[in-house]
XYZ file of C-alpha atoms in Angstrom:
406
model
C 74.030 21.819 30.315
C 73.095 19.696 27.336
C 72.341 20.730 24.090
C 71.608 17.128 22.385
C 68.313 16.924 21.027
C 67.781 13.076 21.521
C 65.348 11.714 24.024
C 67.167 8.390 23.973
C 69.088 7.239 27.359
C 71.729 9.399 27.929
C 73.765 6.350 28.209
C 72.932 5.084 24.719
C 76.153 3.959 22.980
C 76.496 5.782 20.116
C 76.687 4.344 16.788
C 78.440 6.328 13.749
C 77.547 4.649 11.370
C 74.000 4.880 12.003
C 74.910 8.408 12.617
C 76.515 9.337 9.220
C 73.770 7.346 7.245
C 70.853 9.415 8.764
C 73.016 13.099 8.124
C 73.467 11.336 4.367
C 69.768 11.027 4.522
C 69.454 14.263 5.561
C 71.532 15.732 2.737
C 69.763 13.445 0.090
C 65.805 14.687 1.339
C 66.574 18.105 1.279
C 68.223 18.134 -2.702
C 65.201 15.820 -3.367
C 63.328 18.980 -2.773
C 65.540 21.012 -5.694
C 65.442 18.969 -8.104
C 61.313 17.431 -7.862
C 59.940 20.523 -9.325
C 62.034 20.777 -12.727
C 60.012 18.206 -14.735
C 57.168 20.148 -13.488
C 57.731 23.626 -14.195
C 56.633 23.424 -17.977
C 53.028 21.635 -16.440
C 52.967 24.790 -14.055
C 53.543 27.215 -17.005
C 50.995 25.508 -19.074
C 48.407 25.782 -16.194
C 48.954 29.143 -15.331
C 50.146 30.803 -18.348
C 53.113 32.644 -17.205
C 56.579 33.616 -18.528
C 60.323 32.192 -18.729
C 60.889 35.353 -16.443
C 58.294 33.941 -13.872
C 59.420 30.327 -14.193
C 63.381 31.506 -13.020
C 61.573 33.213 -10.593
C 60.017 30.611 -9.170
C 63.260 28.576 -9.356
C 65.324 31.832 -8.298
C 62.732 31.571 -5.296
C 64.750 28.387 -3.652
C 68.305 30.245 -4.402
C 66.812 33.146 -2.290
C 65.919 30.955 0.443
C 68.962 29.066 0.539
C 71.269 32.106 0.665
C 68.867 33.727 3.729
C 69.427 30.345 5.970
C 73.178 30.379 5.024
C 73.637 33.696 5.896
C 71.763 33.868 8.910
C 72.273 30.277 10.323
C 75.738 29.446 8.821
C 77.903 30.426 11.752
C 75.185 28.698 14.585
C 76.498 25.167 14.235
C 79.694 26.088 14.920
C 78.397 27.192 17.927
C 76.390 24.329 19.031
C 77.004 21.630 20.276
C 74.452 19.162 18.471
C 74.911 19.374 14.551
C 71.273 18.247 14.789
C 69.478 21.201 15.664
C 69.945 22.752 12.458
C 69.254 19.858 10.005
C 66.458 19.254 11.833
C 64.841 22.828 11.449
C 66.153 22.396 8.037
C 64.026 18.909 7.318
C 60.878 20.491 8.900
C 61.394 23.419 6.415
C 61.622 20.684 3.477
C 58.401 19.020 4.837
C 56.931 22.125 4.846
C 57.504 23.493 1.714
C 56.642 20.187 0.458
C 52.869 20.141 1.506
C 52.904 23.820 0.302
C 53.759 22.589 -3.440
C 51.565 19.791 -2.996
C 48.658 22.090 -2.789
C 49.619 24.663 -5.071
C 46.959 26.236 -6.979
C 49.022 29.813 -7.920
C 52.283 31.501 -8.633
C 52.603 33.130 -5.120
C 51.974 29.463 -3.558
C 54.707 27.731 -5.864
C 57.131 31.178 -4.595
C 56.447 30.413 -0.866
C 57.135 26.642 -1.312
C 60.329 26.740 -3.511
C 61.508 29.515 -0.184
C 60.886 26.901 2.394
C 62.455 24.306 0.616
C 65.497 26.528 -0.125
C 65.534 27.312 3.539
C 65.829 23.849 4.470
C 68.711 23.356 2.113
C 70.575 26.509 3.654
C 69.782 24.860 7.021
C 71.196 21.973 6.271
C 74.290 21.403 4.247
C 76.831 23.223 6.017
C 76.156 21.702 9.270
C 75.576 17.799 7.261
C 79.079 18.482 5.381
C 81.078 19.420 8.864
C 78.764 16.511 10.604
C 80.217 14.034 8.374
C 84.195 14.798 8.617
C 83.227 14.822 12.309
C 81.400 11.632 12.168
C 84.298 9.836 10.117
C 86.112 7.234 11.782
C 89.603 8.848 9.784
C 88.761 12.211 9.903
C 88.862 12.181 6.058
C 88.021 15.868 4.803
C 87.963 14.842 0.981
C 85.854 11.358 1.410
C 83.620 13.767 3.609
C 83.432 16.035 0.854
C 82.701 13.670 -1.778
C 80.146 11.739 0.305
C 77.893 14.953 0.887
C 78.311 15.645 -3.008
C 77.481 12.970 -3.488
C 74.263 12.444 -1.261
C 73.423 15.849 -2.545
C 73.598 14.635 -6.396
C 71.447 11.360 -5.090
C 69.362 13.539 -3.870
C 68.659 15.502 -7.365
C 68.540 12.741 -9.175
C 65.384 11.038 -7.306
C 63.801 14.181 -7.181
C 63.237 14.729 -10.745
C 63.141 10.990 -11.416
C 60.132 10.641 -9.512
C 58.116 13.336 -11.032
C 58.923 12.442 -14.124
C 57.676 9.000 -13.858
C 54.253 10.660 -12.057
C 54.080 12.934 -15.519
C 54.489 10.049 -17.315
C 52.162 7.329 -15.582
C 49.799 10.340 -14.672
C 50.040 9.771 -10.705
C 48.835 13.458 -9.819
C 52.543 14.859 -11.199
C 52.164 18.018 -9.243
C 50.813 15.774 -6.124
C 52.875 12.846 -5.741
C 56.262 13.635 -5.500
C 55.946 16.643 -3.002
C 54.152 14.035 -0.840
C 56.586 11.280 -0.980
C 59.170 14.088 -0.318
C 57.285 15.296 2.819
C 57.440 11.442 4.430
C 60.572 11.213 3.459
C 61.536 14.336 5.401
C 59.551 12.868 8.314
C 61.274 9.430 8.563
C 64.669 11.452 8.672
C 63.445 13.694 10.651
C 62.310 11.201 13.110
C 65.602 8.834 13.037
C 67.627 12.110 13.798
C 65.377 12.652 16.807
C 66.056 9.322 18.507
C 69.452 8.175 17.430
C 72.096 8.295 19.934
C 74.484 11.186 19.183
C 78.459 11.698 20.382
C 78.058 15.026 21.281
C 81.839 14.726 21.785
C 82.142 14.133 17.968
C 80.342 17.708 17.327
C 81.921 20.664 18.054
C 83.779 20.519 20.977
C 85.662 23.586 20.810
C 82.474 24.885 20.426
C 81.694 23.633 24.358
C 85.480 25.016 25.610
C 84.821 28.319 23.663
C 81.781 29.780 22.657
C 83.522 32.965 21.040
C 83.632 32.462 17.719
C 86.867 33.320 15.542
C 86.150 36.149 13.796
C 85.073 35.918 10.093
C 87.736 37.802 8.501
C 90.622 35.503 10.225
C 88.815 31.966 8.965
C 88.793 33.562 5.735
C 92.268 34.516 6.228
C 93.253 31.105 7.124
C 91.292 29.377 4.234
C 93.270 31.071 2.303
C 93.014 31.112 -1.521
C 91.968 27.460 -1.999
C 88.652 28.947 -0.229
C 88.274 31.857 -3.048
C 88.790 29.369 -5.936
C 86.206 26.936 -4.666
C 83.931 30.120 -3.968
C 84.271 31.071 -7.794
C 84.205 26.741 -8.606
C 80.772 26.683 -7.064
C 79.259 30.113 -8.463
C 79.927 28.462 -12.019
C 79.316 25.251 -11.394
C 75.802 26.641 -9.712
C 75.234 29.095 -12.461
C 74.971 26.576 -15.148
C 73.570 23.534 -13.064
C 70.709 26.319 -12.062
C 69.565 27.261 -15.233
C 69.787 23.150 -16.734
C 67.617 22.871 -13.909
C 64.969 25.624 -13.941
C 65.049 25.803 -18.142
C 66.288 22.993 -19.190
C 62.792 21.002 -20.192
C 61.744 24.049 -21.810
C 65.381 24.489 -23.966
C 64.319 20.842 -24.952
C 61.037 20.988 -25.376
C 60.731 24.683 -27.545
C 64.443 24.753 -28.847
C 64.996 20.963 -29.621
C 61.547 19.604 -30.265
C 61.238 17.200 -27.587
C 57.456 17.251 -27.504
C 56.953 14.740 -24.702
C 57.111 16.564 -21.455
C 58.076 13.625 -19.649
C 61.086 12.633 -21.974
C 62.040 16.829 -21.569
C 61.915 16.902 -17.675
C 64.194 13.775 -17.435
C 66.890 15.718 -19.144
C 67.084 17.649 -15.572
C 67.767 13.801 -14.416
C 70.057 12.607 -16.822
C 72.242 15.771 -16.364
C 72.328 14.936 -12.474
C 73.212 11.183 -13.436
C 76.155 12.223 -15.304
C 76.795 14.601 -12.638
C 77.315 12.077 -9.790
C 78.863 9.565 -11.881
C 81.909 11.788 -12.347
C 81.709 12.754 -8.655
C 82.198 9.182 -7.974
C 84.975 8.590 -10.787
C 86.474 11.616 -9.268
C 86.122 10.616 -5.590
C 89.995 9.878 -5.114
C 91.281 12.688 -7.557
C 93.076 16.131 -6.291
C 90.321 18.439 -6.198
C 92.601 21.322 -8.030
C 93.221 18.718 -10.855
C 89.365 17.646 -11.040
C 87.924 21.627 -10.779
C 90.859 22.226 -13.376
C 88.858 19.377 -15.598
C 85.334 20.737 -14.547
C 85.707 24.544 -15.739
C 86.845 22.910 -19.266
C 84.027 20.526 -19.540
C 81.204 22.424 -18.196
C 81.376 25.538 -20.637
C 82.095 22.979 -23.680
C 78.742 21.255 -22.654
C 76.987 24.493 -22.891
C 78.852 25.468 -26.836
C 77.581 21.835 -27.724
C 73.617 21.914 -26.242
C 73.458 25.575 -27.626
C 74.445 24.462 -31.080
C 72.320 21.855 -31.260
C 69.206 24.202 -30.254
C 70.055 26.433 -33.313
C 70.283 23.450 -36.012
C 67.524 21.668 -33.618
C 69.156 18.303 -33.426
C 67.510 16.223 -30.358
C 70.840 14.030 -30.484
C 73.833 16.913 -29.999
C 71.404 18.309 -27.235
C 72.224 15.144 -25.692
C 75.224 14.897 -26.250
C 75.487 18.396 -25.031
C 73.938 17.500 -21.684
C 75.556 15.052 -21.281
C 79.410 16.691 -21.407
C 77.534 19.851 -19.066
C 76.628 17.085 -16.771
C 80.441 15.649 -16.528
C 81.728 19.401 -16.387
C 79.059 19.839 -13.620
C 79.970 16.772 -11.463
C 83.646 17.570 -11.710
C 82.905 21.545 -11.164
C 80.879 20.408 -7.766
C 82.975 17.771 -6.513
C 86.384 19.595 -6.889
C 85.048 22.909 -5.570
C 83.266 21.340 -2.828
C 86.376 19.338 -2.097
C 88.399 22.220 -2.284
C 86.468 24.073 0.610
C 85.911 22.138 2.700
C 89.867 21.202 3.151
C 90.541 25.077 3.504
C 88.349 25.263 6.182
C 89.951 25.649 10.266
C 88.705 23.105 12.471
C 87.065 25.874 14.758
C 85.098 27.119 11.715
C 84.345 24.509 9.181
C 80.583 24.750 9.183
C 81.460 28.589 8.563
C 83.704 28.182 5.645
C 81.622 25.392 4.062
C 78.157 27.514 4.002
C 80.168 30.357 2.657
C 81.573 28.150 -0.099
C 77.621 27.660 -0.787
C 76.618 31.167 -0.674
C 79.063 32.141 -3.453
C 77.624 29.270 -5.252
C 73.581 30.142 -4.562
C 74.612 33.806 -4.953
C 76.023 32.752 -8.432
C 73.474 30.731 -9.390
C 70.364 33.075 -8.421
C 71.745 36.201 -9.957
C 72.705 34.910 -13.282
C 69.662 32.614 -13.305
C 66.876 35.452 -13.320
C 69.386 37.175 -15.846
C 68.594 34.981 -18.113
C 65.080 34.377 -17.289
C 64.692 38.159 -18.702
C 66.828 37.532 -21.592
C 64.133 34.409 -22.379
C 61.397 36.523 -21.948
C 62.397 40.067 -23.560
C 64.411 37.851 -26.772
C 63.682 34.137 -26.490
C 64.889 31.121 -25.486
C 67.729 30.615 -27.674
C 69.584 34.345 -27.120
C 69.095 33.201 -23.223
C 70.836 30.262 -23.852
C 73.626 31.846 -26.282
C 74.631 33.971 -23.233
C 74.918 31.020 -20.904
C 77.160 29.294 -23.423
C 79.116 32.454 -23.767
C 78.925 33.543 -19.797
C 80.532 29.952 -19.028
C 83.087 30.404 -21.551
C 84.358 33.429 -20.675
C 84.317 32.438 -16.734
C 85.400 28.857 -17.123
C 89.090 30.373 -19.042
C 89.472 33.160 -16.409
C 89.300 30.567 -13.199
C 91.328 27.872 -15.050
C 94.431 30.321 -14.810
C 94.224 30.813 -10.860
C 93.420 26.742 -10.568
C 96.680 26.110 -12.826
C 98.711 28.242 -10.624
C 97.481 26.660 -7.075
C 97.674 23.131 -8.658
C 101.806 24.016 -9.554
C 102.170 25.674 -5.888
């Protein structure tokens, strides 16, 4: 019995390459749809008149729905035998929660869109990260790795890009981009629907065996390169979430960047940076590049919250732009890191676990200090990143040090 999902011939020669570039696709679409709304959320909170404590909600909203897919659909595509099935259901959440945002006229709208499109994330990037070592000619876990970091950082660059430029050129901001997303997540959708697929490249032990290993013994077997990539991501997450949900307003009420355009393309320049060091660090040991990451990333912070006290538009730059290399290093070493611990007969497992650690640290922490914004200001929320990611960037660079001298 098949489980492919392709009407094409069943005698179609399959092509990997066109394979890989459609799950890249896949990857890219679907962290369009986190990034899009950050330039917005300061046009949504004029609009509607609502708090820093909503506006991490709303963001908090797409952590929420990422975890729930992880944890619920995480272990399927180990199971299956078509890697397709879930990034599909994960692209028609994206669409969906596109056309949701698109017509937006409340809070409670905004909430249900930023769940879908959190969904379709959590649908989608475990099964795209294990589709792509399985789709590699070399079976090349850290080029994997680094190519679905990198897709993912492509990904939340254009999103933010693009709705910037709509603030700025006044294209129906809160229109335009959610629409172009929702094509976007058709046209991938579509090409994954007809292209010829190797179910033999899946997850054949998956076919021979459908009892899955218990949880416990992949964990077991990841070992503690899987932990320290757990803690890499919840970090790397924690900051990267709350650049990305408060970063135009740090910029715009702390710094003085009065143009809301010029404030929302901070999110973009900090996921520039971000996947220029993934690339630089493409080829690097992950332990050595996470090692550089949890340094970087905190000292970003120290610098961006400095310049918010003395209000200097330049050091917040400056600042952004050393988060942004701490960020890309953080990401690409911890995402590295897991997904060589995982066991062949559970790597979609391990890698969406790697993710929920780093959702589970980014939601938490994020609506923390949506409360701290809201109850004290801005600036004490943004004090207690700096300090947060100071005190948890020193205690995991002593268990990275020890693995990288094992």
């Amino acid at each position: 019995m098949s489980l492919g999902l392709s009407p094409a011939r069943a005698d179609a020669r399959p092509n990997p390459r066109a394979a890989r570039a459609l799950v890249i696709a896949a990857i890219a679409v679907t962290l369009c749809g986190s990034g899009a709304p950050s330039p917005l959320y300061s046009l949504y909170q004029d609009r509607w008149h609502f708090d820093a404590s909503v506006l991490t909600a709303i963001y908090a909203a797409y952590c929420a729905g990422t975890l729930l897919a992880l944890c619920l659909l995480g272990r399927i595509s180990d199971l299956l035998g078509d890697r397709r099935l879930l990034l599909c259901t994960g692209l028609v959440a994206v669409l969906i929660g596109a056309v949701v945002m698109a017509v937006a006229q409340s809070v409670p709208m905004l909430l249900v869109g930023r769940i879908l499109a959190g969904i379709g994330t959590g649908a989608a990037v475990g099964p795209a990260t294990a589709a792509l070592l399985e789709l590699d000619p070399a079976r090349d876990g850290t080029r994997a790795a680094v190519v679905a970091t990198v897709a993912m950082t492509a990904g939340g660059v254009i999103g933010p890009v693009v709705s910037g430029i709509a603030i700025q050129t006044g294209a129906a901001p809160t229109v335009t981009p959610f629409v172009l997303l929702a094509v976007a997540a058709l046209v991938v959708l579509i090409g994954l629907w007809l292209a010829p697929w190797a179910s033999a490249q899946a997850t054949p032990v998956a076919r021979r065996d459908r009892v899955s290993p218990k949880l416990g013994a992949l964990i077991r077997e990841a070992g503690a390169p899987f932990f320290v990539a757990c803690a890499g991501l919840a970090l790397t997450f924690m900051v990267a979430g709350t650049f990305l949900g408060l970063g135009p307003s740090f910029a715009r009420r702390l710094v003085g960047i009065s143009n809301p355009a010029l404030a929302g393309l901070t999110v973009a320049v900090f996921q520039v940076v971000g996947g220029s060091a993934q690339l630089a660090c493409r080829k690097r040991p992950p332990l050595k590049v996470l090692l550089v990451g949890v340094v970087m990333l905190p000292c970003g912070v120290v610098i961006a919250t400095f310049a918010a006290a003395i209000g200097s538009a330049i050091l917040f730059g400056l600042g952004t732009l050393c988060t942004g290399l701490g960020y890309g290093a953080c990401f690409s070493g911890a995402a590295a890191l897991g997904s060589r611990s995982a066991p062949a007969n559970g790597r979609a497992t391990i890698v969406s676990l790697t993710y929920v650690a780093g959702y589970t640290g980014n939601l938490l922490p994020v609506l923390g200090i949506g409360l701290l914004a809201t109850w004290f200001g801005l600036f004490t929320a943004m004090a207690s990143l700096a300090a947060v990611a100071t005190i948890a960037g020193a205690a995991l660079a002593i268990p990275i040090w020890r693995l990288s001298r094992a």
